[in-house]
Every structure is written in structure tokens, then in C-alpha cells.
Amino acid sequence: MAKLTFNSGDKLVFIGDSITDSGRRDAAPPLGNGYVAFFKDIVDSRHPELMLNVINKGISGNTIRDLKERWEDDVISLKPRLVSVLIGINDAHRFLGGDLGLSPDDYYKMYSEVLDLTIRRINPIILLMAPFYVSKANELDTFRRKVLQLVSEYVKRVERLSAEYSTLFINLHEEFQARLSYIEPEALAPDAVHPTRKGHMLIALRIYDKLFT
């Protein structure tokens, strides 16, 4: 892929669930306390001349169904240069809880629909990030083990979508799991879902690397 270029003032929209939200609607508007804010600090420090307009559209608790519901207002209408999507862990949790409409295949279908619309209407750079679960729960029959096993199915769907739509892709599940050989899960995400500062910094750095190196 050719090296990406950005122009001064370009809009970059980051959309997703609580991992993206990170308090942007209450505790720390407008970017939150997570990876979106960290990414903005990194890119402003390294490329101040770009003055990129970074926009956080994460909402806690969201699934792909919720993103589809607000996609035209929160993505299409903004006409961003780049759209970054991180969604799926709530889908996996709710599917395990009995919401059969959020199966990996339903997730893939709804995700395809929003990507179709995005490419047809605004055709931005698209970055898809795989959902992740930060746990070593591979042996005991626990809920965490079930989530860990299931989330890989959602990861596969995002990887497939990225290939089909020729998007940028970051396998965050793989990134976090690789670090568990050196760092305890609690240091990256105490509840296996919501990253610590260290976890958010990992995401921000991977995004920067993907877009600028």
C-alpha cells in the first residue's frame, strides 16, 4: 500500500464502544482519557503542522448494531478523511448472554452494511481494529474462557472484512495476547476489556505506526 498522506485540518473519526469513549462524554471531553487522546498527543507532537481534527465518537456499551443506528449522523455526515472502528467485545458478551442477533455472522453482516455505505458515500481511509480480550483463561470452564474463545470469531470477521474492503487493519487481540508472555493481564486490562493507560498507549502507538510509518 502507498504511504498515506494527510492534509492540514483533515478529520479523523474514531468510533466504537467504551474503549473508544473513555470518558469523552463526561469526565474528559472531547477526546476522553484513552487511546484517542493519546494518539492525538502523539501525532500533534510529531506532526504539529497537520493540525489534524481528531473526533471521538465512542459510546460505552455499544455493539455493531448501535454503530449502524448512528452511522450516518456520526460518520457519514462528518465526511472524514479517515474512519477508525473498534467494536465487537460487547457483541460477544451479549451473544453469550442470549442475544442471538449479535452472532459473529450477524456482526459481519451489519459491519458490511456500514462499510458499504461508507465507501459509496464518502470513500475515506478506513482502519478496522479487531476486538480484543486480555486474559489467559484457557483451562477452567469459566465465563472468561468462553469470551476468550468466542472473541476470536469476531476477530476473524474483522480480518475478513478488512481484506474484502481493502482497509487498514490492526489485530489488537493478537497485540495484547503477545504481550501476556511478559506483562500480567491486570497491567493491561484489569477486567480483560477496558485497558489501563499502558493498554491504551499500546493501541495509540499501533494506530500511529499504521498511519504514519
PDB file of C-alpha atoms in Angstrom:
ATOM      1  CA  MET A   1       0.000   0.000   0.000  1.00  0.00           C
ATOM      2  CA  ALA A   2       1.242   3.501  -0.833  1.00  0.00           C
ATOM      3  CA  LYS A   3       2.259   5.711   2.053  1.00  0.00           C
ATOM      4  CA  LEU A   4      -0.725   7.599   3.440  1.00  0.00           C
ATOM      5  CA  THR A   5      -0.831  11.364   3.265  1.00  0.00           C
ATOM      6  CA  PHE A   6      -2.859  13.776   5.348  1.00  0.00           C
ATOM      7  CA  ASN A   7      -3.597  17.437   4.791  1.00  0.00           C
ATOM      8  CA  SER A   8      -3.831  20.193   7.354  1.00  0.00           C
ATOM      9  CA  GLY A   9      -7.149  20.077   9.186  1.00  0.00           C
ATOM     10  CA  ASP A  10      -8.198  16.617   7.981  1.00  0.00           C
ATOM     11  CA  LYS A  11     -10.896  14.966  10.095  1.00  0.00           C
ATOM     12  CA  LEU A  12     -10.123  11.608  11.674  1.00  0.00           C
ATOM     13  CA  VAL A  13     -13.149   9.929  13.267  1.00  0.00           C
ATOM     14  CA  PHE A  14     -12.698   7.194  15.861  1.00  0.00           C
ATOM     15  CA  ILE A  15     -15.884   5.258  16.578  1.00  0.00           C
ATOM     16  CA  GLY A  16     -16.620   2.355  18.893  1.00  0.00           C
ATOM     17  CA  ASP A  17     -17.698   1.394  22.408  1.00  0.00           C
ATOM     18  CA  SER A  18     -16.421   2.252  25.902  1.00  0.00           C
ATOM     19  CA  ILE A  19     -12.813   1.539  24.964  1.00  0.00           C
ATOM     20  CA  THR A  20     -13.008   4.394  22.486  1.00  0.00           C
ATOM     21  CA  ASP A  21     -15.357   6.534  24.606  1.00  0.00           C
ATOM     22  CA  SER A  22     -13.069   6.534  27.681  1.00  0.00           C
ATOM     23  CA  GLY A  23     -14.998   9.348  29.360  1.00  0.00           C
ATOM     24  CA  ARG A  24     -15.203  11.651  26.354  1.00  0.00           C
ATOM     25  CA  ARG A  25     -18.878  12.478  27.052  1.00  0.00           C
ATOM     26  CA  ASP A  26     -18.498  13.334  30.746  1.00  0.00           C
ATOM     27  CA  ALA A  27     -15.172  13.045  32.578  1.00  0.00           C
ATOM     28  CA  ALA A  28     -12.807  14.221  29.854  1.00  0.00           C
ATOM     29  CA  PRO A  29     -14.456  15.819  26.836  1.00  0.00           C
ATOM     30  CA  PRO A  30     -14.000  15.832  23.902  1.00  0.00           C
ATOM     31  CA  LEU A  31     -11.454  13.036  23.378  1.00  0.00           C
ATOM     32  CA  GLY A  32     -11.619  11.068  26.636  1.00  0.00           C
ATOM     33  CA  ASN A  33      -8.750   9.633  28.642  1.00  0.00           C
ATOM     34  CA  GLY A  34      -7.876   6.745  26.332  1.00  0.00           C
ATOM     35  CA  TYR A  35      -6.204   5.843  23.094  1.00  0.00           C
ATOM     36  CA  VAL A  36      -7.903   8.565  21.023  1.00  0.00           C
ATOM     37  CA  ALA A  37      -6.449  11.304  23.223  1.00  0.00           C
ATOM     38  CA  PHE A  38      -3.061   9.560  23.336  1.00  0.00           C
ATOM     39  CA  PHE A  39      -3.000   9.261  19.547  1.00  0.00           C
ATOM     40  CA  LYS A  40      -3.856  12.959  19.201  1.00  0.00           C
ATOM     41  CA  ASP A  41      -0.979  13.891  21.521  1.00  0.00           C
ATOM     42  CA  ILE A  42       1.458  11.698  19.609  1.00  0.00           C
ATOM     43  CA  VAL A  43       0.504  12.997  16.177  1.00  0.00           C
ATOM     44  CA  ASP A  44       0.425  16.629  17.351  1.00  0.00           C
ATOM     45  CA  SER A  45       3.895  16.210  18.854  1.00  0.00           C
ATOM     46  CA  ARG A  46       5.357  14.641  15.738  1.00  0.00           C
ATOM     47  CA  HIS A  47       3.385  16.453  13.037  1.00  0.00           C
ATOM     48  CA  PRO A  48       2.182  19.768  14.508  1.00  0.00           C
ATOM     49  CA  GLU A  49       1.861  21.271  11.041  1.00  0.00           C
ATOM     50  CA  LEU A  50      -1.025  18.917  10.209  1.00  0.00           C
ATOM     51  CA  MET A  51      -3.348  20.230  12.924  1.00  0.00           C
ATOM     52  CA  LEU A  52      -5.481  17.116  12.464  1.00  0.00           C
ATOM     53  CA  ASN A  53      -9.085  17.327  13.635  1.00  0.00           C
ATOM     54  CA  VAL A  54      -9.414  14.159  15.738  1.00  0.00           C
ATOM     55  CA  ILE A  55     -13.011  13.316  16.684  1.00  0.00           C
ATOM     56  CA  ASN A  56     -14.073  10.712  19.253  1.00  0.00           C
ATOM     57  CA  LYS A  57     -17.445   9.076  18.573  1.00  0.00           C
ATOM     58  CA  GLY A  58     -17.198   6.195  21.037  1.00  0.00           C
ATOM     59  CA  ILE A  59     -20.215   5.379  23.213  1.00  0.00           C
ATOM     60  CA  SER A  60     -19.990   2.967  26.148  1.00  0.00           C
ATOM     61  CA  GLY A  61     -21.950  -0.243  25.763  1.00  0.00           C
ATOM     62  CA  ASN A  62     -22.276  -0.039  22.000  1.00  0.00           C
ATOM     63  CA  THR A  63     -22.393  -3.017  19.650  1.00  0.00           C
ATOM     64  CA  ILE A  64     -22.188  -3.052  15.863  1.00  0.00           C
ATOM     65  CA  ARG A  65     -25.983  -2.749  15.881  1.00  0.00           C
ATOM     66  CA  ASP A  66     -25.698   0.559  17.771  1.00  0.00           C
ATOM     67  CA  LEU A  67     -22.998   1.834  15.425  1.00  0.00           C
ATOM     68  CA  LYS A  68     -25.194   1.039  12.448  1.00  0.00           C
ATOM     69  CA  GLU A  69     -28.037   3.018  14.036  1.00  0.00           C
ATOM     70  CA  ARG A  70     -25.950   6.200  14.374  1.00  0.00           C
ATOM     71  CA  TRP A  71     -23.514   5.741  11.498  1.00  0.00           C
ATOM     72  CA  GLU A  72     -24.988   8.345   9.134  1.00  0.00           C
ATOM     73  CA  ASP A  73     -25.032  11.033  11.837  1.00  0.00           C
ATOM     74  CA  ASP A  74     -21.715  10.219  13.494  1.00  0.00           C
ATOM     75  CA  VAL A  75     -19.608   9.228  10.468  1.00  0.00           C
ATOM     76  CA  ILE A  76     -21.107   9.929   7.053  1.00  0.00           C
ATOM     77  CA  SER A  77     -22.276  13.473   7.799  1.00  0.00           C
ATOM     78  CA  LEU A  78     -18.801  14.454   9.036  1.00  0.00           C
ATOM     79  CA  LYS A  79     -17.114  13.404   5.766  1.00  0.00           C
ATOM     80  CA  PRO A  80     -13.861  12.440   7.473  1.00  0.00           C
ATOM     81  CA  ARG A  81     -10.577  11.693   5.756  1.00  0.00           C
ATOM     82  CA  LEU A  82     -10.205   8.624   7.975  1.00  0.00           C
ATOM     83  CA  VAL A  83     -12.633   6.415   9.891  1.00  0.00           C
ATOM     84  CA  SER A  84     -11.262   4.090  12.573  1.00  0.00           C
ATOM     85  CA  VAL A  85     -13.565   1.419  14.001  1.00  0.00           C
ATOM     86  CA  LEU A  86     -13.126  -0.656  17.164  1.00  0.00           C
ATOM     87  CA  ILE A  87     -16.228  -2.681  18.025  1.00  0.00           C
ATOM     88  CA  GLY A  88     -17.103  -6.240  18.991  1.00  0.00           C
ATOM     89  CA  ILE A  89     -16.437  -7.104  22.624  1.00  0.00           C
ATOM     90  CA  ASN A  90     -19.960  -6.113  23.691  1.00  0.00           C
ATOM     91  CA  ASP A  91     -21.322  -8.129  20.767  1.00  0.00           C
ATOM     92  CA  ALA A  92     -19.501 -11.214  22.053  1.00  0.00           C
ATOM     93  CA  HIS A  93     -20.667 -10.665  25.639  1.00  0.00           C
ATOM     94  CA  ARG A  94     -24.279 -10.165  24.615  1.00  0.00           C
ATOM     95  CA  PHE A  95     -24.282 -13.102  22.236  1.00  0.00           C
ATOM     96  CA  LEU A  96     -23.105 -15.301  25.106  1.00  0.00           C
ATOM     97  CA  GLY A  97     -25.877 -13.726  27.196  1.00  0.00           C
ATOM     98  CA  GLY A  98     -28.545 -14.825  24.717  1.00  0.00           C
ATOM     99  CA  ASP A  99     -28.778 -12.037  22.124  1.00  0.00           C
ATOM    100  CA  LEU A 100     -28.661 -14.285  19.068  1.00  0.00           C
ATOM    101  CA  GLY A 101     -28.868 -11.281  16.731  1.00  0.00           C
ATOM    102  CA  LEU A 102     -25.263 -10.443  17.609  1.00  0.00           C
ATOM    103  CA  SER A 103     -23.683 -13.707  16.494  1.00  0.00           C
ATOM    104  CA  PRO A 104     -20.349 -13.464  14.647  1.00  0.00           C
ATOM    105  CA  ASP A 105     -22.189 -13.829  11.334  1.00  0.00           C
ATOM    106  CA  ASP A 106     -24.768 -11.140  12.186  1.00  0.00           C
ATOM    107  CA  TYR A 107     -21.927  -8.898  13.335  1.00  0.00           C
ATOM    108  CA  TYR A 108     -20.207  -9.453   9.989  1.00  0.00           C
ATOM    109  CA  LYS A 109     -23.400  -8.649   8.057  1.00  0.00           C
ATOM    110  CA  MET A 110     -24.113  -5.374   9.882  1.00  0.00           C
ATOM    111  CA  TYR A 111     -20.458  -4.365   9.705  1.00  0.00           C
ATOM    112  CA  SER A 112     -20.542  -4.988   5.931  1.00  0.00           C
ATOM    113  CA  GLU A 113     -23.568  -2.750   5.577  1.00  0.00           C
ATOM    114  CA  VAL A 114     -21.919   0.247   7.247  1.00  0.00           C
ATOM    115  CA  LEU A 115     -18.726  -0.261   5.250  1.00  0.00           C
ATOM    116  CA  ASP A 116     -20.709  -0.459   2.006  1.00  0.00           C
ATOM    117  CA  LEU A 117     -22.427   2.821   2.840  1.00  0.00           C
ATOM    118  CA  THR A 118     -19.173   4.493   3.870  1.00  0.00           C
ATOM    119  CA  ILE A 119     -17.327   3.619   0.697  1.00  0.00           C
ATOM    120  CA  ARG A 120     -20.264   4.541  -1.505  1.00  0.00           C
ATOM    121  CA  ARG A 121     -20.893   7.905   0.121  1.00  0.00           C
ATOM    122  CA  ILE A 122     -17.533   9.297   1.262  1.00  0.00           C
ATOM    123  CA  ASN A 123     -14.795   6.723   0.467  1.00  0.00           C
ATOM    124  CA  PRO A 124     -12.376   7.653   3.290  1.00  0.00           C
ATOM    125  CA  ILE A 125      -9.323   5.804   4.506  1.00  0.00           C
ATOM    126  CA  ILE A 126     -10.732   3.058   6.745  1.00  0.00           C
ATOM    127  CA  LEU A 127      -8.925   1.477   9.670  1.00  0.00           C
ATOM    128  CA  LEU A 128     -10.525  -1.609  11.199  1.00  0.00           C
ATOM    129  CA  MET A 129      -9.239  -2.752  14.582  1.00  0.00           C
ATOM    130  CA  ALA A 130     -10.060  -6.219  15.855  1.00  0.00           C
ATOM    131  CA  PRO A 131     -11.826  -6.523  19.226  1.00  0.00           C
ATOM    132  CA  PHE A 132      -9.674  -7.993  21.979  1.00  0.00           C
ATOM    133  CA  TYR A 133      -9.894  -9.782  25.311  1.00  0.00           C
ATOM    134  CA  VAL A 134      -6.928  -9.585  27.660  1.00  0.00           C
ATOM    135  CA  SER A 135      -6.964 -12.880  29.532  1.00  0.00           C
ATOM    136  CA  LYS A 136      -5.066 -16.138  29.980  1.00  0.00           C
ATOM    137  CA  ALA A 137      -8.246 -18.059  30.886  1.00  0.00           C
ATOM    138  CA  ASN A 138      -7.672 -21.172  28.794  1.00  0.00           C
ATOM    139  CA  GLU A 139      -8.229 -24.050  31.218  1.00  0.00           C
ATOM    140  CA  LEU A 140     -11.024 -23.685  33.782  1.00  0.00           C
ATOM    141  CA  ASP A 141     -14.604 -23.665  32.485  1.00  0.00           C
ATOM    142  CA  THR A 142     -15.348 -20.011  33.217  1.00  0.00           C
ATOM    143  CA  PHE A 143     -17.143 -17.131  31.541  1.00  0.00           C
ATOM    144  CA  ARG A 144     -13.785 -15.528  30.779  1.00  0.00           C
ATOM    145  CA  ARG A 145     -12.665 -18.647  28.950  1.00  0.00           C
ATOM    146  CA  LYS A 146     -15.861 -18.625  26.891  1.00  0.00           C
ATOM    147  CA  VAL A 147     -15.378 -14.979  25.947  1.00  0.00           C
ATOM    148  CA  LEU A 148     -11.724 -15.539  25.106  1.00  0.00           C
ATOM    149  CA  GLN A 149     -12.629 -18.407  22.799  1.00  0.00           C
ATOM    150  CA  LEU A 150     -15.555 -16.584  21.195  1.00  0.00           C
ATOM    151  CA  VAL A 151     -13.821 -13.261  20.589  1.00  0.00           C
ATOM    152  CA  SER A 152     -11.507 -14.948  18.103  1.00  0.00           C
ATOM    153  CA  GLU A 153     -14.556 -15.499  15.857  1.00  0.00           C
ATOM    154  CA  TYR A 154     -15.245 -11.754  15.827  1.00  0.00           C
ATOM    155  CA  VAL A 155     -11.561 -11.082  15.149  1.00  0.00           C
ATOM    156  CA  LYS A 156     -11.749 -13.389  12.116  1.00  0.00           C
ATOM    157  CA  ARG A 157     -14.772 -11.484  10.795  1.00  0.00           C
ATOM    158  CA  VAL A 158     -12.982  -8.133  11.054  1.00  0.00           C
ATOM    159  CA  GLU A 159      -9.895  -9.532   9.349  1.00  0.00           C
ATOM    160  CA  ARG A 160     -12.134 -10.878   6.578  1.00  0.00           C
ATOM    161  CA  LEU A 161     -13.898  -7.516   6.199  1.00  0.00           C
ATOM    162  CA  SER A 162     -10.578  -5.720   6.011  1.00  0.00           C
ATOM    163  CA  ALA A 163      -9.441  -7.985   3.185  1.00  0.00           C
ATOM    164  CA  GLU A 164     -12.746  -7.677   1.326  1.00  0.00           C
ATOM    165  CA  TYR A 165     -12.901  -3.882   1.576  1.00  0.00           C
ATOM    166  CA  SER A 166      -9.136  -3.264   1.262  1.00  0.00           C
ATOM    167  CA  THR A 167      -8.891  -1.384   4.555  1.00  0.00           C
ATOM    168  CA  LEU A 168      -6.092  -0.913   7.016  1.00  0.00           C
ATOM    169  CA  PHE A 169      -6.193  -3.497   9.796  1.00  0.00           C
ATOM    170  CA  ILE A 170      -4.739  -3.871  13.293  1.00  0.00           C
ATOM    171  CA  ASN A 171      -5.192  -7.162  15.116  1.00  0.00           C
ATOM    172  CA  LEU A 172      -5.376  -5.775  18.641  1.00  0.00           C
ATOM    173  CA  HIS A 173      -6.305  -9.161  20.100  1.00  0.00           C
ATOM    174  CA  GLU A 174      -3.040 -10.560  18.799  1.00  0.00           C
ATOM    175  CA  GLU A 175      -1.134  -7.499  20.014  1.00  0.00           C
ATOM    176  CA  PHE A 176      -2.437  -7.845  23.570  1.00  0.00           C
ATOM    177  CA  GLN A 177      -2.110 -11.620  23.715  1.00  0.00           C
ATOM    178  CA  ALA A 178       1.509 -11.435  22.550  1.00  0.00           C
ATOM    179  CA  ARG A 179       2.343  -9.204  25.494  1.00  0.00           C
ATOM    180  CA  LEU A 180       0.897 -11.578  28.081  1.00  0.00           C
ATOM    181  CA  SER A 181       4.137 -13.548  27.946  1.00  0.00           C
ATOM    182  CA  TYR A 182       5.807 -10.554  29.598  1.00  0.00           C
ATOM    183  CA  ILE A 183       3.064  -8.498  31.264  1.00  0.00           C
ATOM    184  CA  GLU A 184       0.275  -9.701  33.540  1.00  0.00           C
ATOM    185  CA  PRO A 185      -3.249  -9.191  32.158  1.00  0.00           C
ATOM    186  CA  GLU A 186      -4.180  -6.820  35.008  1.00  0.00           C
ATOM    187  CA  ALA A 187      -1.446  -4.394  33.938  1.00  0.00           C
ATOM    188  CA  LEU A 188      -3.102  -4.085  30.520  1.00  0.00           C
ATOM    189  CA  ALA A 189      -6.821  -4.505  31.312  1.00  0.00           C
ATOM    190  CA  PRO A 190      -7.896  -5.493  34.854  1.00  0.00           C
ATOM    191  CA  ASP A 191     -11.365  -6.650  33.743  1.00  0.00           C
ATOM    192  CA  ALA A 192      -9.977  -8.129  30.494  1.00  0.00           C
ATOM    193  CA  VAL A 193     -11.905  -5.499  28.475  1.00  0.00           C
ATOM    194  CA  HIS A 194     -11.041  -1.931  29.497  1.00  0.00           C
ATOM    195  CA  PRO A 195      -7.381  -1.037  29.029  1.00  0.00           C
ATOM    196  CA  THR A 196      -5.179   0.682  31.561  1.00  0.00           C
ATOM    197  CA  ARG A 197      -3.088   3.665  30.456  1.00  0.00           C
ATOM    198  CA  LYS A 198      -0.482   1.169  29.297  1.00  0.00           C
ATOM    199  CA  GLY A 199      -3.071  -0.695  27.251  1.00  0.00           C
ATOM    200  CA  HIS A 200      -4.435   2.488  25.706  1.00  0.00           C
ATOM    201  CA  MET A 201      -0.905   3.607  24.868  1.00  0.00           C
ATOM    202  CA  LEU A 202      -0.331   0.337  23.031  1.00  0.00           C
ATOM    203  CA  ILE A 203      -3.410   0.987  20.884  1.00  0.00           C
ATOM    204  CA  ALA A 204      -2.435   4.604  20.204  1.00  0.00           C
ATOM    205  CA  LEU A 205       1.099   3.669  19.164  1.00  0.00           C
ATOM    206  CA  ARG A 206      -0.119   0.918  16.847  1.00  0.00           C
ATOM    207  CA  ILE A 207      -2.514   3.372  15.184  1.00  0.00           C
ATOM    208  CA  TYR A 208       0.239   5.937  14.750  1.00  0.00           C
ATOM    209  CA  ASP A 209       2.546   3.293  13.277  1.00  0.00           C
ATOM    210  CA  LYS A 210      -0.146   2.132  10.872  1.00  0.00           C
ATOM    211  CA  LEU A 211      -0.937   5.629   9.629  1.00  0.00           C
ATOM    212  CA  PHE A 212       2.443   7.338   9.639  1.00  0.00           C
ATOM    213  CA  THR A 213       5.262   4.807   9.285  1.00  0.00           C
TER     214      THR A 213
END
